[in-house]
Amino acid sequence: MSAPITIVAGSATDTGLRRRINEDSHLAASPLFLVADGMGGHQAGEVASAAVIAEFTTLVGRPSLTVDDVQAALRRARRRVEALPAGAGAGAGTTLSGVVVADVEGEGYWLAINLGDSRTYRLSDGELEQISVDHSVVQELVDNGLLDRDAASRDARRNVITRAIGAGSDGEPDFWLLPAEAGDRILVCSDGLSGELAEARIDAVLRSEADPQAAATRLVHEAMLHGGRDNITAIVVDATGVRSRAGGADASHDTAGSAPDDEFDADTRPRATQAAGGGS
Ligand code: MG
């Protein structure tokens, strides 16, 4: 069975200008595009994020994954992080955000996952949307109307997350199941990118750099120029072809508009109806 989404992706990561080590880890290999931002002193965060990504690496090469596949890998990852020996990562934790390719009745879907404050965005039909919702103290304050989005980006509590893998958290991930369209561009990043670059700037770079590797490299570079106060990781994922229900043929970017399954591609739904489980 061929992959339901044909993908070209690029990724870049950098320690940044202030930190001594890079505690971010990432995986950009079909069908998984994930960023993990580790936390914990004495390199513990680096060990935790690497352990989680290593667990998901065992799934590389499959045409698609299910929510159950991801949940099972997450349980194994959690056990690995919780079993880290004292001194080499006890109490360590990590975020996890990104997309995996899913197959829903023969159609290509993005299965987005999030735990913590790394982010997954989607540029689709000319519009950039943040898919993931941060599990953070400032996001809770924003949700409750106690802080506006602008103040949140400067708030001293902006690095405090409310769910993680490890770090004493047993918080469940959020999942979103979104029908993919040829031409979709997904960005997965750590807060070292979203904390340095305004969303409008991220949007502009994603639109102006056609090549996904060039886009990822430039985003990380620009975050460095803005201060590089944290580790920075960006994965840019382009859907060049998406299998649709009608005949199972690939709809390429150029022909999507005239494909017979056009009404299908236009079937955008409100986010509330797309949640596949979890929910915040
Ligand atoms: Mg970070």
PDB file of C-alpha atoms and ligand atoms in Angstrom:
ATOM      1  CA  MET A   1       0.000   0.000   0.000  1.00  0.00           C
ATOM      2  CA  SER A   2       1.488   3.335  -1.023  1.00  0.00           C
ATOM      3  CA  ALA A   3       1.629   6.301   1.317  1.00  0.00           C
ATOM      4  CA  PRO A   4      -1.603   8.349   1.268  1.00  0.00           C
ATOM      5  CA  ILE A   5       0.389  11.608   1.320  1.00  0.00           C
ATOM      6  CA  THR A   6       3.498  12.193  -0.786  1.00  0.00           C
ATOM      7  CA  ILE A   7       5.836  14.461   1.136  1.00  0.00           C
ATOM      8  CA  VAL A   8       8.927  16.594   0.658  1.00  0.00           C
ATOM      9  CA  ALA A   9      10.307  17.907   3.957  1.00  0.00           C
ATOM     10  CA  GLY A  10      13.224  19.874   5.340  1.00  0.00           C
ATOM     11  CA  SER A  11      14.441  20.528   8.871  1.00  0.00           C
ATOM     12  CA  ALA A  12      16.929  22.624  10.778  1.00  0.00           C
ATOM     13  CA  THR A  13      17.976  22.937  14.393  1.00  0.00           C
ATOM     14  CA  ASP A  14      20.423  25.081  16.313  1.00  0.00           C
ATOM     15  CA  THR A  15      21.517  25.431  19.928  1.00  0.00           C
ATOM     16  CA  GLY A  16      20.890  29.172  19.647  1.00  0.00           C
ATOM     17  CA  LEU A  17      23.102  31.904  21.043  1.00  0.00           C
ATOM     18  CA  ARG A  18      22.531  31.600  24.797  1.00  0.00           C
ATOM     19  CA  ARG A  19      22.262  27.898  25.619  1.00  0.00           C
ATOM     20  CA  ARG A  20      25.244  25.602  25.936  1.00  0.00           C
ATOM     21  CA  ILE A  21      23.570  22.468  24.572  1.00  0.00           C
ATOM     22  CA  ASN A  22      20.677  21.718  22.252  1.00  0.00           C
ATOM     23  CA  GLU A  23      17.942  19.913  24.205  1.00  0.00           C
ATOM     24  CA  ASP A  24      15.581  19.851  21.189  1.00  0.00           C
ATOM     25  CA  SER A  25      15.301  16.618  19.208  1.00  0.00           C
ATOM     26  CA  HIS A  26      13.351  16.031  16.040  1.00  0.00           C
ATOM     27  CA  LEU A  27      12.299  13.445  13.498  1.00  0.00           C
ATOM     28  CA  ALA A  28      11.529  14.338   9.887  1.00  0.00           C
ATOM     29  CA  ALA A  29      11.043  11.056   8.035  1.00  0.00           C
ATOM     30  CA  SER A  30       7.762   9.806   6.582  1.00  0.00           C
ATOM     31  CA  PRO A  31       5.312   9.186   8.077  1.00  0.00           C
ATOM     32  CA  LEU A  32       6.486  11.143  11.175  1.00  0.00           C
ATOM     33  CA  PHE A  33       7.366  14.818  11.561  1.00  0.00           C
ATOM     34  CA  LEU A  34       7.906  15.548  15.247  1.00  0.00           C
ATOM     35  CA  VAL A  35       9.708  18.026  17.493  1.00  0.00           C
ATOM     36  CA  ALA A  36      10.546  17.311  21.148  1.00  0.00           C
ATOM     37  CA  ASP A  37      11.853  20.100  23.387  1.00  0.00           C
ATOM     38  CA  GLY A  38      13.558  18.615  26.432  1.00  0.00           C
ATOM     39  CA  MET A  39      13.737  20.163  29.870  1.00  0.00           C
ATOM     40  CA  GLY A  40      15.692  19.409  33.006  1.00  0.00           C
ATOM     41  CA  GLY A  41      19.154  20.359  34.200  1.00  0.00           C
ATOM     42  CA  HIS A  42      22.482  18.607  33.601  1.00  0.00           C
ATOM     43  CA  GLN A  43      21.639  17.630  30.008  1.00  0.00           C
ATOM     44  CA  ALA A  44      18.626  15.655  31.260  1.00  0.00           C
ATOM     45  CA  GLY A  45      16.331  17.405  28.783  1.00  0.00           C
ATOM     46  CA  GLU A  46      18.522  16.384  25.897  1.00  0.00           C
ATOM     47  CA  VAL A  47      18.355  12.741  27.031  1.00  0.00           C
ATOM     48  CA  ALA A  48      14.565  12.870  27.467  1.00  0.00           C
ATOM     49  CA  SER A  49      13.793  14.431  24.071  1.00  0.00           C
ATOM     50  CA  ALA A  50      16.218  12.041  22.338  1.00  0.00           C
ATOM     51  CA  ALA A  51      14.611   9.022  24.059  1.00  0.00           C
ATOM     52  CA  VAL A  52      11.149  10.018  22.866  1.00  0.00           C
ATOM     53  CA  ILE A  53      12.272  10.642  19.296  1.00  0.00           C
ATOM     54  CA  ALA A  54      14.172   7.299  19.305  1.00  0.00           C
ATOM     55  CA  GLU A  55      10.945   5.521  20.225  1.00  0.00           C
ATOM     56  CA  PHE A  56       9.021   7.130  17.347  1.00  0.00           C
ATOM     57  CA  THR A  57      11.895   6.417  14.931  1.00  0.00           C
ATOM     58  CA  THR A  58      10.931   2.732  15.075  1.00  0.00           C
ATOM     59  CA  LEU A  59       7.804   3.657  13.046  1.00  0.00           C
ATOM     60  CA  VAL A  60       9.672   5.326  10.149  1.00  0.00           C
ATOM     61  CA  GLY A  61       8.967   3.823   6.744  1.00  0.00           C
ATOM     62  CA  ARG A  62       5.362   2.801   7.304  1.00  0.00           C
ATOM     63  CA  PRO A  63       2.918   4.268   4.745  1.00  0.00           C
ATOM     64  CA  SER A  64       0.668   5.660   7.497  1.00  0.00           C
ATOM     65  CA  LEU A  65      -0.066   5.433  11.219  1.00  0.00           C
ATOM     66  CA  THR A  66      -3.183   5.323  13.389  1.00  0.00           C
ATOM     67  CA  VAL A  67      -3.991   7.110  16.643  1.00  0.00           C
ATOM     68  CA  ASP A  68      -3.465   3.733  18.367  1.00  0.00           C
ATOM     69  CA  ASP A  69       0.034   3.424  16.855  1.00  0.00           C
ATOM     70  CA  VAL A  70       0.900   6.884  18.149  1.00  0.00           C
ATOM     71  CA  GLN A  71      -0.633   6.252  21.587  1.00  0.00           C
ATOM     72  CA  ALA A  72       1.318   2.984  21.927  1.00  0.00           C
ATOM     73  CA  ALA A  73       4.600   4.669  20.930  1.00  0.00           C
ATOM     74  CA  LEU A  74       3.828   7.454  23.368  1.00  0.00           C
ATOM     75  CA  ARG A  75       3.302   4.974  26.212  1.00  0.00           C
ATOM     76  CA  ARG A  76       6.657   3.335  25.420  1.00  0.00           C
ATOM     77  CA  ALA A  77       8.321   6.757  25.191  1.00  0.00           C
ATOM     78  CA  ARG A  78       6.863   7.764  28.534  1.00  0.00           C
ATOM     79  CA  ARG A  79       8.195   4.621  30.197  1.00  0.00           C
ATOM     80  CA  ARG A  80      11.634   5.304  28.703  1.00  0.00           C
ATOM     81  CA  VAL A  81      11.721   8.853  30.049  1.00  0.00           C
ATOM     82  CA  GLU A  82      10.431   7.840  33.474  1.00  0.00           C
ATOM     83  CA  ALA A  83      13.073   5.083  33.663  1.00  0.00           C
ATOM     84  CA  LEU A  84      16.010   7.417  33.039  1.00  0.00           C
ATOM     85  CA  PRO A  85      18.560   6.888  35.821  1.00  0.00           C
ATOM     86  CA  ALA A  86      19.082   9.498  38.502  1.00  0.00           C
ATOM     87  CA  GLY A  87      21.639  12.078  37.431  1.00  0.00           C
ATOM     88  CA  ALA A  88      21.249  11.245  33.758  1.00  0.00           C
ATOM     89  CA  GLY A  89      17.704  12.474  33.481  1.00  0.00           C
ATOM     90  CA  ALA A  90      15.608  11.727  36.562  1.00  0.00           C
ATOM     91  CA  GLY A  91      12.772  14.253  36.623  1.00  0.00           C
ATOM     92  CA  ALA A  92      13.496  15.177  33.030  1.00  0.00           C
ATOM     93  CA  GLY A  93      10.721  15.765  30.569  1.00  0.00           C
ATOM     94  CA  THR A  94       9.965  16.826  27.059  1.00  0.00           C
ATOM     95  CA  THR A  95       7.296  18.350  24.883  1.00  0.00           C
ATOM     96  CA  LEU A  96       6.146  16.607  21.721  1.00  0.00           C
ATOM     97  CA  SER A  97       4.403  18.206  18.762  1.00  0.00           C
ATOM     98  CA  GLY A  98       3.951  17.460  15.090  1.00  0.00           C
ATOM     99  CA  VAL A  99       2.078  15.470  12.494  1.00  0.00           C
ATOM    100  CA  VAL A 100       2.043  11.897  11.292  1.00  0.00           C
ATOM    101  CA  VAL A 101       0.497  10.681   8.038  1.00  0.00           C
ATOM    102  CA  ALA A 102      -2.801   8.867   8.537  1.00  0.00           C
ATOM    103  CA  ASP A 103      -5.045   6.913   6.188  1.00  0.00           C
ATOM    104  CA  VAL A 104      -8.778   7.334   6.752  1.00  0.00           C
ATOM    105  CA  GLU A 105     -10.793   5.080   4.449  1.00  0.00           C
ATOM    106  CA  GLY A 106      -8.163   5.446   1.759  1.00  0.00           C
ATOM    107  CA  GLU A 107      -7.726   9.194   2.058  1.00  0.00           C
ATOM    108  CA  GLY A 108      -4.645  11.066   3.244  1.00  0.00           C
ATOM    109  CA  TYR A 109      -5.023  12.864   6.581  1.00  0.00           C
ATOM    110  CA  TRP A 110      -2.710  14.733   8.930  1.00  0.00           C
ATOM    111  CA  LEU A 111      -2.838  13.335  12.436  1.00  0.00           C
ATOM    112  CA  ALA A 112      -1.506  16.169  14.583  1.00  0.00           C
ATOM    113  CA  ILE A 113      -0.357  15.522  18.139  1.00  0.00           C
ATOM    114  CA  ASN A 114       0.626  17.881  20.913  1.00  0.00           C
ATOM    115  CA  LEU A 115       1.864  17.757  24.487  1.00  0.00           C
ATOM    116  CA  GLY A 116       3.415  20.958  25.842  1.00  0.00           C
ATOM    117  CA  ASP A 117       4.307  24.187  24.065  1.00  0.00           C
ATOM    118  CA  SER A 118       6.105  23.173  20.898  1.00  0.00           C
ATOM    119  CA  ARG A 119       3.853  24.033  17.971  1.00  0.00           C
ATOM    120  CA  THR A 120       2.307  22.686  14.792  1.00  0.00           C
ATOM    121  CA  TYR A 121       1.057  25.121  12.150  1.00  0.00           C
ATOM    122  CA  ARG A 122      -0.574  24.534   8.785  1.00  0.00           C
ATOM    123  CA  LEU A 123      -0.397  26.790   5.739  1.00  0.00           C
ATOM    124  CA  SER A 124      -3.321  25.735   3.566  1.00  0.00           C
ATOM    125  CA  ASP A 125      -5.217  27.633   0.869  1.00  0.00           C
ATOM    126  CA  GLY A 126      -3.101  30.693   1.619  1.00  0.00           C
ATOM    127  CA  GLU A 127      -3.890  30.792   5.312  1.00  0.00           C
ATOM    128  CA  LEU A 128      -1.539  30.032   8.229  1.00  0.00           C
ATOM    129  CA  GLU A 129      -3.243  28.444  11.204  1.00  0.00           C
ATOM    130  CA  GLN A 130      -1.801  27.183  14.467  1.00  0.00           C
ATOM    131  CA  ILE A 131      -3.209  23.673  14.838  1.00  0.00           C
ATOM    132  CA  SER A 132      -1.808  22.860  18.273  1.00  0.00           C
ATOM    133  CA  VAL A 133      -2.935  24.610  21.440  1.00  0.00           C
ATOM    134  CA  ASP A 134      -0.116  25.196  23.938  1.00  0.00           C
ATOM    135  CA  HIS A 135      -0.313  23.359  27.238  1.00  0.00           C
ATOM    136  CA  SER A 136       1.052  26.304  29.154  1.00  0.00           C
ATOM    137  CA  VAL A 137       0.204  28.566  32.041  1.00  0.00           C
ATOM    138  CA  VAL A 138      -0.049  31.622  29.790  1.00  0.00           C
ATOM    139  CA  GLN A 139      -2.348  29.771  27.353  1.00  0.00           C
ATOM    140  CA  GLU A 140      -4.666  29.003  30.279  1.00  0.00           C
ATOM    141  CA  LEU A 141      -4.618  32.682  31.268  1.00  0.00           C
ATOM    142  CA  VAL A 142      -5.391  33.666  27.646  1.00  0.00           C
ATOM    143  CA  ASP A 143      -8.227  31.101  27.508  1.00  0.00           C
ATOM    144  CA  ASN A 144      -9.702  32.546  30.694  1.00  0.00           C
ATOM    145  CA  GLY A 145      -9.495  36.102  29.401  1.00  0.00           C
ATOM    146  CA  LEU A 146      -6.901  37.093  32.008  1.00  0.00           C
ATOM    147  CA  LEU A 147      -4.106  37.831  29.526  1.00  0.00           C
ATOM    148  CA  ASP A 148      -4.093  38.944  25.904  1.00  0.00           C
ATOM    149  CA  ARG A 149      -1.969  37.152  23.323  1.00  0.00           C
ATOM    150  CA  ASP A 150       0.506  39.998  23.063  1.00  0.00           C
ATOM    151  CA  ALA A 151       1.122  40.203  26.809  1.00  0.00           C
ATOM    152  CA  ALA A 152       1.394  36.407  26.926  1.00  0.00           C
ATOM    153  CA  SER A 153       4.412  36.493  24.602  1.00  0.00           C
ATOM    154  CA  ARG A 154       6.279  38.663  27.126  1.00  0.00           C
ATOM    155  CA  ASP A 155       4.929  37.161  30.356  1.00  0.00           C
ATOM    156  CA  ALA A 156       7.521  35.758  32.785  1.00  0.00           C
ATOM    157  CA  ARG A 157       5.483  32.552  33.033  1.00  0.00           C
ATOM    158  CA  ARG A 158       5.574  31.908  29.264  1.00  0.00           C
ATOM    159  CA  ASN A 159       7.976  28.952  29.643  1.00  0.00           C
ATOM    160  CA  VAL A 160       5.830  27.109  32.189  1.00  0.00           C
ATOM    161  CA  ILE A 161       4.086  24.162  30.592  1.00  0.00           C
ATOM    162  CA  THR A 162       1.169  22.218  32.040  1.00  0.00           C
ATOM    163  CA  ARG A 163       1.604  18.885  30.232  1.00  0.00           C
ATOM    164  CA  ALA A 164       4.709  16.961  29.176  1.00  0.00           C
ATOM    165  CA  ILE A 165       6.177  13.516  28.707  1.00  0.00           C
ATOM    166  CA  GLY A 166       8.000  12.874  31.976  1.00  0.00           C
ATOM    167  CA  ALA A 167       8.686  15.758  34.384  1.00  0.00           C
ATOM    168  CA  GLY A 168       6.044  14.290  36.715  1.00  0.00           C
ATOM    169  CA  SER A 169       3.249  14.838  34.163  1.00  0.00           C
ATOM    170  CA  ASP A 170       0.757  12.206  33.070  1.00  0.00           C
ATOM    171  CA  GLY A 171      -1.170  14.664  30.883  1.00  0.00           C
ATOM    172  CA  GLU A 172      -2.772  13.221  27.777  1.00  0.00           C
ATOM    173  CA  PRO A 173      -1.874  14.530  24.319  1.00  0.00           C
ATOM    174  CA  ASP A 174      -4.305  16.410  22.130  1.00  0.00           C
ATOM    175  CA  PHE A 175      -4.984  14.912  18.714  1.00  0.00           C
ATOM    176  CA  TRP A 176      -6.439  16.502  15.587  1.00  0.00           C
ATOM    177  CA  LEU A 177      -7.331  14.612  12.428  1.00  0.00           C
ATOM    178  CA  LEU A 178      -7.318  16.926   9.404  1.00  0.00           C
ATOM    179  CA  PRO A 179      -7.995  16.008   5.774  1.00  0.00           C
ATOM    180  CA  ALA A 180      -4.790  16.780   3.838  1.00  0.00           C
ATOM    181  CA  GLU A 181      -4.781  18.743   0.607  1.00  0.00           C
ATOM    182  CA  ALA A 182      -2.062  18.749  -2.035  1.00  0.00           C
ATOM    183  CA  GLY A 183      -0.140  21.978  -1.506  1.00  0.00           C
ATOM    184  CA  ASP A 184      -0.478  21.921   2.286  1.00  0.00           C
ATOM    185  CA  ARG A 185       2.608  23.079   4.151  1.00  0.00           C
ATOM    186  CA  ILE A 186       3.043  22.046   7.797  1.00  0.00           C
ATOM    187  CA  LEU A 187       5.475  23.735  10.179  1.00  0.00           C
ATOM    188  CA  VAL A 188       6.502  21.996  13.403  1.00  0.00           C
ATOM    189  CA  CYS A 189       8.745  23.997  15.726  1.00  0.00           C
ATOM    190  CA  SER A 190      10.043  24.392  19.239  1.00  0.00           C
ATOM    191  CA  ASP A 191       9.289  27.525  21.264  1.00  0.00           C
ATOM    192  CA  GLY A 192      12.780  28.784  20.417  1.00  0.00           C
ATOM    193  CA  LEU A 193      11.273  29.668  17.022  1.00  0.00           C
ATOM    194  CA  SER A 194       7.742  30.768  17.969  1.00  0.00           C
ATOM    195  CA  GLY A 195       9.137  32.755  20.913  1.00  0.00           C
ATOM    196  CA  GLU A 196      11.515  34.772  18.716  1.00  0.00           C
ATOM    197  CA  LEU A 197       9.564  35.295  15.492  1.00  0.00           C
ATOM    198  CA  ALA A 198       6.145  36.895  15.229  1.00  0.00           C
ATOM    199  CA  GLU A 199       3.570  34.752  13.476  1.00  0.00           C
ATOM    200  CA  ALA A 200       3.403  37.245  10.598  1.00  0.00           C
ATOM    201  CA  ARG A 201       7.129  36.771   9.999  1.00  0.00           C
ATOM    202  CA  ILE A 202       6.846  32.966  10.140  1.00  0.00           C
ATOM    203  CA  ASP A 203       3.987  33.253   7.637  1.00  0.00           C
ATOM    204  CA  ALA A 204       6.063  35.457   5.305  1.00  0.00           C
ATOM    205  CA  VAL A 205       9.037  33.071   5.324  1.00  0.00           C
ATOM    206  CA  LEU A 206       6.821  30.030   4.698  1.00  0.00           C
ATOM    207  CA  ARG A 207       5.271  31.812   1.689  1.00  0.00           C
ATOM    208  CA  SER A 208       8.502  33.142   0.196  1.00  0.00           C
ATOM    209  CA  GLU A 209      10.752  30.065   0.428  1.00  0.00           C
ATOM    210  CA  ALA A 210       9.407  27.428  -1.960  1.00  0.00           C
ATOM    211  CA  ASP A 211      11.881  24.743  -0.944  1.00  0.00           C
ATOM    212  CA  PRO A 212      11.018  23.211   2.472  1.00  0.00           C
ATOM    213  CA  GLN A 213      14.678  22.809   3.481  1.00  0.00           C
ATOM    214  CA  ALA A 214      15.400  26.437   2.579  1.00  0.00           C
ATOM    215  CA  ALA A 215      12.339  27.528   4.575  1.00  0.00           C
ATOM    216  CA  ALA A 216      13.384  25.543   7.672  1.00  0.00           C
ATOM    217  CA  THR A 217      16.956  26.832   7.493  1.00  0.00           C
ATOM    218  CA  ARG A 218      15.810  30.426   7.074  1.00  0.00           C
ATOM    219  CA  LEU A 219      13.331  30.258   9.963  1.00  0.00           C
ATOM    220  CA  VAL A 220      16.033  29.012  12.328  1.00  0.00           C
ATOM    221  CA  HIS A 221      18.467  31.621  11.024  1.00  0.00           C
ATOM    222  CA  GLU A 222      15.977  34.443  11.561  1.00  0.00           C
ATOM    223  CA  ALA A 223      15.254  33.241  15.111  1.00  0.00           C
ATOM    224  CA  MET A 224      19.011  33.468  15.770  1.00  0.00           C
ATOM    225  CA  LEU A 225      19.055  37.022  14.427  1.00  0.00           C
ATOM    226  CA  HIS A 226      16.205  37.891  16.805  1.00  0.00           C
ATOM    227  CA  GLY A 227      18.223  36.775  19.815  1.00  0.00           C
ATOM    228  CA  GLY A 228      18.375  32.980  19.704  1.00  0.00           C
ATOM    229  CA  ARG A 229      17.648  32.808  23.420  1.00  0.00           C
ATOM    230  CA  ASP A 230      16.533  29.174  23.313  1.00  0.00           C
ATOM    231  CA  ASN A 231      17.271  26.083  21.238  1.00  0.00           C
ATOM    232  CA  ILE A 232      15.539  26.414  17.863  1.00  0.00           C
ATOM    233  CA  THR A 233      14.088  23.638  15.708  1.00  0.00           C
ATOM    234  CA  ALA A 234      11.886  23.841  12.602  1.00  0.00           C
ATOM    235  CA  ILE A 235      10.495  21.127  10.337  1.00  0.00           C
ATOM    236  CA  VAL A 236       8.732  22.169   7.116  1.00  0.00           C
ATOM    237  CA  VAL A 237       6.567  19.475   5.517  1.00  0.00           C
ATOM    238  CA  ASP A 238       5.063  19.867   2.028  1.00  0.00           C
ATOM    239  CA  ALA A 239       2.280  17.606   0.750  1.00  0.00           C
ATOM    240  CA  THR A 240       3.036  17.242  -2.958  1.00  0.00           C
ATOM    241  CA  GLY A 241       0.321  14.665  -3.517  1.00  0.00           C
ATOM    242  CA  VAL A 242      -2.636  13.425  -1.475  1.00  0.00           C
ATOM    243  CA  ARG A 243      -4.613  10.288  -2.127  1.00  0.00           C
ATOM    244  CA  SER A 244      -8.335  10.939  -2.205  1.00  0.00           C
ATOM    245  CA  ARG A 245     -11.279   8.574  -1.984  1.00  0.00           C
ATOM    246  CA  ALA A 246     -12.275   8.991  -5.618  1.00  0.00           C
ATOM    247  CA  GLY A 247     -10.372   6.236  -7.427  1.00  0.00           C
ATOM    248  CA  GLY A 248      -7.422   6.380  -5.062  1.00  0.00           C
ATOM    249  CA  ALA A 249      -5.381   8.374  -7.551  1.00  0.00           C
ATOM    250  CA  ASP A 250      -2.937  10.991  -6.388  1.00  0.00           C
ATOM    251  CA  ALA A 251      -4.094  14.558  -6.844  1.00  0.00           C
ATOM    252  CA  SER A 252      -1.038  16.633  -7.584  1.00  0.00           C
ATOM    253  CA  HIS A 253      -0.768  20.245  -6.526  1.00  0.00           C
ATOM    254  CA  ASP A 254      -1.295  21.512 -10.052  1.00  0.00           C
ATOM    255  CA  THR A 255      -4.395  19.500 -10.827  1.00  0.00           C
ATOM    256  CA  ALA A 256      -6.117  19.558  -7.443  1.00  0.00           C
ATOM    257  CA  GLY A 257      -8.420  22.371  -8.466  1.00  0.00           C
ATOM    258  CA  SER A 258      -9.808  20.481 -11.445  1.00  0.00           C
ATOM    259  CA  ALA A 259      -9.810  17.004  -9.920  1.00  0.00           C
ATOM    260  CA  PRO A 260     -13.151  15.178  -9.837  1.00  0.00           C
ATOM    261  CA  ASP A 261     -12.892  15.009  -6.032  1.00  0.00           C
ATOM    262  CA  ASP A 262     -12.900  18.790  -5.819  1.00  0.00           C
ATOM    263  CA  GLU A 263     -15.902  18.986  -3.491  1.00  0.00           C
ATOM    264  CA  PHE A 264     -14.048  16.642  -1.189  1.00  0.00           C
ATOM    265  CA  ASP A 265     -10.996  18.892  -0.952  1.00  0.00           C
ATOM    266  CA  ALA A 266     -13.246  21.817  -0.098  1.00  0.00           C
ATOM    267  CA  ASP A 267     -14.691  19.940   2.825  1.00  0.00           C
ATOM    268  CA  THR A 268     -13.147  22.108   5.528  1.00  0.00           C
ATOM    269  CA  ARG A 269     -14.649  21.619   8.949  1.00  0.00           C
ATOM    270  CA  PRO A 270     -14.500  23.589  12.158  1.00  0.00           C
ATOM    271  CA  ARG A 271     -11.725  22.455  14.435  1.00  0.00           C
ATOM    272  CA  ALA A 272     -14.151  21.342  17.155  1.00  0.00           C
ATOM    273  CA  THR A 273     -15.472  18.567  14.919  1.00  0.00           C
ATOM    274  CA  GLN A 274     -12.009  17.391  13.924  1.00  0.00           C
ATOM    275  CA  ALA A 275     -10.760  16.326  17.326  1.00  0.00           C
ATOM    276  CA  ALA A 276      -9.995  12.612  17.276  1.00  0.00           C
ATOM    277  CA  GLY A 277      -9.618  12.329  21.022  1.00  0.00           C
ATOM    278  CA  GLY A 278      -7.745  13.932  23.859  1.00  0.00           C
ATOM    279  CA  GLY A 279      -9.058  17.472  23.820  1.00  0.00           C
ATOM    280  CA  SER A 280      -7.943  20.088  26.281  1.00  0.00           C
TER     281      SER A 280
HETATM  282 MG    MG B   1      12.511  25.475  24.131  1.00  0.00          MG
END
